[in-house]
CSV table of C-alpha atoms in Angstrom, one decimal:
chain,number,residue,atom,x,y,z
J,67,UNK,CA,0.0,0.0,0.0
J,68,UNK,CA,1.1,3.5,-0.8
J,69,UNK,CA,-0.2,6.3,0.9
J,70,UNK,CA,1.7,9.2,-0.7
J,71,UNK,CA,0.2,8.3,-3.4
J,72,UNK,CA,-2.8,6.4,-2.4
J,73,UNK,CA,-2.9,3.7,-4.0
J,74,UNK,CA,-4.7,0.6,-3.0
J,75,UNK,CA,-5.5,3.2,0.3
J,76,UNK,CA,-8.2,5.1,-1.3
J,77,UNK,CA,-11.0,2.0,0.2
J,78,UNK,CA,-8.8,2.0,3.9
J,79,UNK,CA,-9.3,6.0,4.3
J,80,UNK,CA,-12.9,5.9,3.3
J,81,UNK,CA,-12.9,7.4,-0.8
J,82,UNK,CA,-11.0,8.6,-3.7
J,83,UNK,CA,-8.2,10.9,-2.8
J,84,UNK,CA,-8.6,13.5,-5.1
J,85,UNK,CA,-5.7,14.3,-8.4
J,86,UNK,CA,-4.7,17.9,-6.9
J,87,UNK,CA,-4.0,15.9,-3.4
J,88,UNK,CA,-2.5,13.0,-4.8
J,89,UNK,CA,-0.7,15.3,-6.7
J,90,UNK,CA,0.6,17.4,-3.3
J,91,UNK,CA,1.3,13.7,-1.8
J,92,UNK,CA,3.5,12.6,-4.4
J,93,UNK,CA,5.5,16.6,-4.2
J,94,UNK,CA,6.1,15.4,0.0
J,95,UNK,CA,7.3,12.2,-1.4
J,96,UNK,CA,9.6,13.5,-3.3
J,97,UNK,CA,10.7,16.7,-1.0
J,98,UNK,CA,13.7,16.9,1.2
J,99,UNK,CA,12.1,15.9,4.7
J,100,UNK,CA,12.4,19.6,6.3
J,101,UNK,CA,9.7,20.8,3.3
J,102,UNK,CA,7.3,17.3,3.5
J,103,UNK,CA,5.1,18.8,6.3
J,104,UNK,CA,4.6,21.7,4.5
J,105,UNK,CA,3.3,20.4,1.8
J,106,UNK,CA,1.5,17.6,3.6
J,107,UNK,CA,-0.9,20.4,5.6
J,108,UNK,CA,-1.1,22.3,2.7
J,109,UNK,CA,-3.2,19.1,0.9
J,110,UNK,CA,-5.2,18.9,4.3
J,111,UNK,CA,-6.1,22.8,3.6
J,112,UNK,CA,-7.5,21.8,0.1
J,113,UNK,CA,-8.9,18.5,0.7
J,114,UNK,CA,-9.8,18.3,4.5
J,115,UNK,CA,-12.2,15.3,3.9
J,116,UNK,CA,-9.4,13.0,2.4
J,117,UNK,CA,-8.1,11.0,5.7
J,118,UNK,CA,-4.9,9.7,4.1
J,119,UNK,CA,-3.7,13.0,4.5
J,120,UNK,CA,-4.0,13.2,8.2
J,121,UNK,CA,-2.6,9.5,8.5
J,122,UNK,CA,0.8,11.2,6.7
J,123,UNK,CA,0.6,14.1,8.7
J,124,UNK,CA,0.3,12.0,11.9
J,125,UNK,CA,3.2,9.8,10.9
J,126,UNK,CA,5.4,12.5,9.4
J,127,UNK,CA,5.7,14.0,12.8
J,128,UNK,CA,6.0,11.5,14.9
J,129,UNK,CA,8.9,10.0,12.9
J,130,UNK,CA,10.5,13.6,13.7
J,131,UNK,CA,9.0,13.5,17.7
J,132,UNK,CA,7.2,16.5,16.7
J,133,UNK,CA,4.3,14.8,19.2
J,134,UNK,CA,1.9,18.3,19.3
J,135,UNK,CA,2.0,18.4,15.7
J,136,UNK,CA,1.6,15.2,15.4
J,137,UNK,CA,-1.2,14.7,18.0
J,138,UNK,CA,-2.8,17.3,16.0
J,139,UNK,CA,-3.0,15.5,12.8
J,140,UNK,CA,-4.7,12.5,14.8
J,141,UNK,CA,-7.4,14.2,16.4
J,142,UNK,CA,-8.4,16.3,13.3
J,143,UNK,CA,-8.4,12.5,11.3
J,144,UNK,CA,-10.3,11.6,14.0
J,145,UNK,CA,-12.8,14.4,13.7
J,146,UNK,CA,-13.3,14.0,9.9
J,147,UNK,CA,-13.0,10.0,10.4
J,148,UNK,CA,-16.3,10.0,12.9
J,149,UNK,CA,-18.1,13.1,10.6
J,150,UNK,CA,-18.1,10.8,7.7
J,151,UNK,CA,-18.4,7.4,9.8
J,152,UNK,CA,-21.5,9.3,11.2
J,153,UNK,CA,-20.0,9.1,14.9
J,154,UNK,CA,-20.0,11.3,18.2
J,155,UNK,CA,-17.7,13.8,17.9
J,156,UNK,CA,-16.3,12.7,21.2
J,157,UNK,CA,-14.4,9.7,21.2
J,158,UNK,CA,-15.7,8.5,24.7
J,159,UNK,CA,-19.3,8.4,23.5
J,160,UNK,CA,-18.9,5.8,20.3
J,161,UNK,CA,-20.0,2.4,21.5
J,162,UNK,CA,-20.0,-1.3,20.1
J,163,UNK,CA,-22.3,-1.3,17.2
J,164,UNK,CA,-22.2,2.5,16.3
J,165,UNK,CA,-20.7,1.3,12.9
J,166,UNK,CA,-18.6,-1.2,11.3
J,167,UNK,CA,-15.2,-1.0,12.3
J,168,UNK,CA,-14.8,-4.0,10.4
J,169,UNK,CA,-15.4,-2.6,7.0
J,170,UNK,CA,-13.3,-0.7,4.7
J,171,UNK,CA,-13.9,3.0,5.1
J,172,UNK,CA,-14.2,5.9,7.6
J,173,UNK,CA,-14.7,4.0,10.7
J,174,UNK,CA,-12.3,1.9,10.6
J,175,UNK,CA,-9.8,4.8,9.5
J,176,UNK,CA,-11.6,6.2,12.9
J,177,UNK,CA,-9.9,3.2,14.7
J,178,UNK,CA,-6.7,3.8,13.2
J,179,UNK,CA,-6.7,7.7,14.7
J,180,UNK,CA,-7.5,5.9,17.9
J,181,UNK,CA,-4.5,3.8,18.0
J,182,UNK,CA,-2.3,6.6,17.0
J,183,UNK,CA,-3.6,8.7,19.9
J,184,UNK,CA,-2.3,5.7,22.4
J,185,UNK,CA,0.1,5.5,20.3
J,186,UNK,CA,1.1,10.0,20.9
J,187,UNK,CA,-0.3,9.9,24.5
J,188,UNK,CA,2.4,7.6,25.7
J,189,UNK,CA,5.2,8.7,23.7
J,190,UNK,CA,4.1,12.2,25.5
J,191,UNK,CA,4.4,10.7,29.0
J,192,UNK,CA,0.4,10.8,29.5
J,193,UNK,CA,-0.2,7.0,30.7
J,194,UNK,CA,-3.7,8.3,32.0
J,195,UNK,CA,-4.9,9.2,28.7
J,196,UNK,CA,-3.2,6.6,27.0
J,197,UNK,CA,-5.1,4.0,28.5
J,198,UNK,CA,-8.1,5.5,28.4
J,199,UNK,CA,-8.1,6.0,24.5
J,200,UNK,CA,-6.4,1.6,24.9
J,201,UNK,CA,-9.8,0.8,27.0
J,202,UNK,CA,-12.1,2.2,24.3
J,203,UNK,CA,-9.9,0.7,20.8
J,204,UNK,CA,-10.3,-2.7,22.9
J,205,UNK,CA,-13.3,-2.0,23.7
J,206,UNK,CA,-14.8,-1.5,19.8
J,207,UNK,CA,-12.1,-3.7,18.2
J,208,UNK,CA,-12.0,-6.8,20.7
J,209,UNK,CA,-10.1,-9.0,17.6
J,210,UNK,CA,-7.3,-6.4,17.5
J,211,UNK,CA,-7.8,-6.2,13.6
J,212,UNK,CA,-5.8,-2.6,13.6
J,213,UNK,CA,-3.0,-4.0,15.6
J,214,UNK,CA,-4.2,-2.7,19.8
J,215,UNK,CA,-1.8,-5.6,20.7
J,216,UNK,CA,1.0,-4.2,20.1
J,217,UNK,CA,0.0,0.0,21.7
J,218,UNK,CA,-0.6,-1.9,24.6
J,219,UNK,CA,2.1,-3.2,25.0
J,220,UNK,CA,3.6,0.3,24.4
J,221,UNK,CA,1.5,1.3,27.1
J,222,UNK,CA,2.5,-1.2,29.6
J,223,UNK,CA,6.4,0.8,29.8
J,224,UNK,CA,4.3,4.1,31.4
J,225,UNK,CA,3.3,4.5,34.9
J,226,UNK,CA,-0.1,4.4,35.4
J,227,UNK,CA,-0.5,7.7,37.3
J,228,UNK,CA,1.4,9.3,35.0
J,229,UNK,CA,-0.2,12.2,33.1
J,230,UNK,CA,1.2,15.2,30.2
């Protein structure tokens, strides 16, 4: 699968990503790594409904520990993710059954955000949160399908009062 250009993604993230967008993912691709985040939030400003984008933000900061920024991507994929999933807003309101996480598409794109928030929370130090956000991806994906095995395992190496 490849997400700069979004191919054989376009059914994970929930649609088409549109030819300016694709075009602006393949440009990051290609850019020295200091000008791929630019241009990364730049096809997020044009296309704000095409989740791949926030996936390659998310991932573009981490990789540089740029944890804020990269939290940032998450929640916002997470946001557009449950709009077009037709979730709560609020992450602690979706219960079992509020779609299929199983399917192709938006929620389970929605579960993907999830993850990377354990994911951010505990690479920020914020155990509290971080299990939390754990409880509720176990919670609607029970099979760990998007991979909550191995975040919670992550999880495990922070204390549990500890909080960001």
């Amino acid at each position: 699968m490849n997400l700069f250009t979004g191919e054989a993604a376009d059914e994970l993230f929930g649609g088409d990503v549109p030819p300016h967008v694709r075009e602006l993912l393949q440009q990051a691709r290609q850019a020295p790594a200091a000008e791929q985040a630019g241009l990364l939030w730049t096809a997020q400003a044009c296309s704000p409904q095409t989740l791949a984008v926030y996936y390659l933000l998310a991932k573009c900061h981490a990789t540089r520990r740029e944890l804020a920024l990269a939290e940032r991507a998450a929640r916002g994929g997470l946001q557009q993710a449950a709009w077009q999933a037709g979730l709560p807003s609020d992450w602690t309101l979706v219960q079992p059954g509020a779609a299929d996480f199983q399917a192709l598409g938006p929620a389970r794109f929605w579960l993907f955000m999830l993850k990377a928030l354990v994911f951010l929370r505990t690479r920020s130090g914020d155990g509290v949160q971080a299990r939390q956000l754990l409880a509720k991806l176990q919670q609607l994906d029970p099979s760990a399908s998007v991979g909550s095995d191995v975040v919670a395992a992550l999880v495990q190496s922070v204390p549990p009062g500890s909080g960001a």
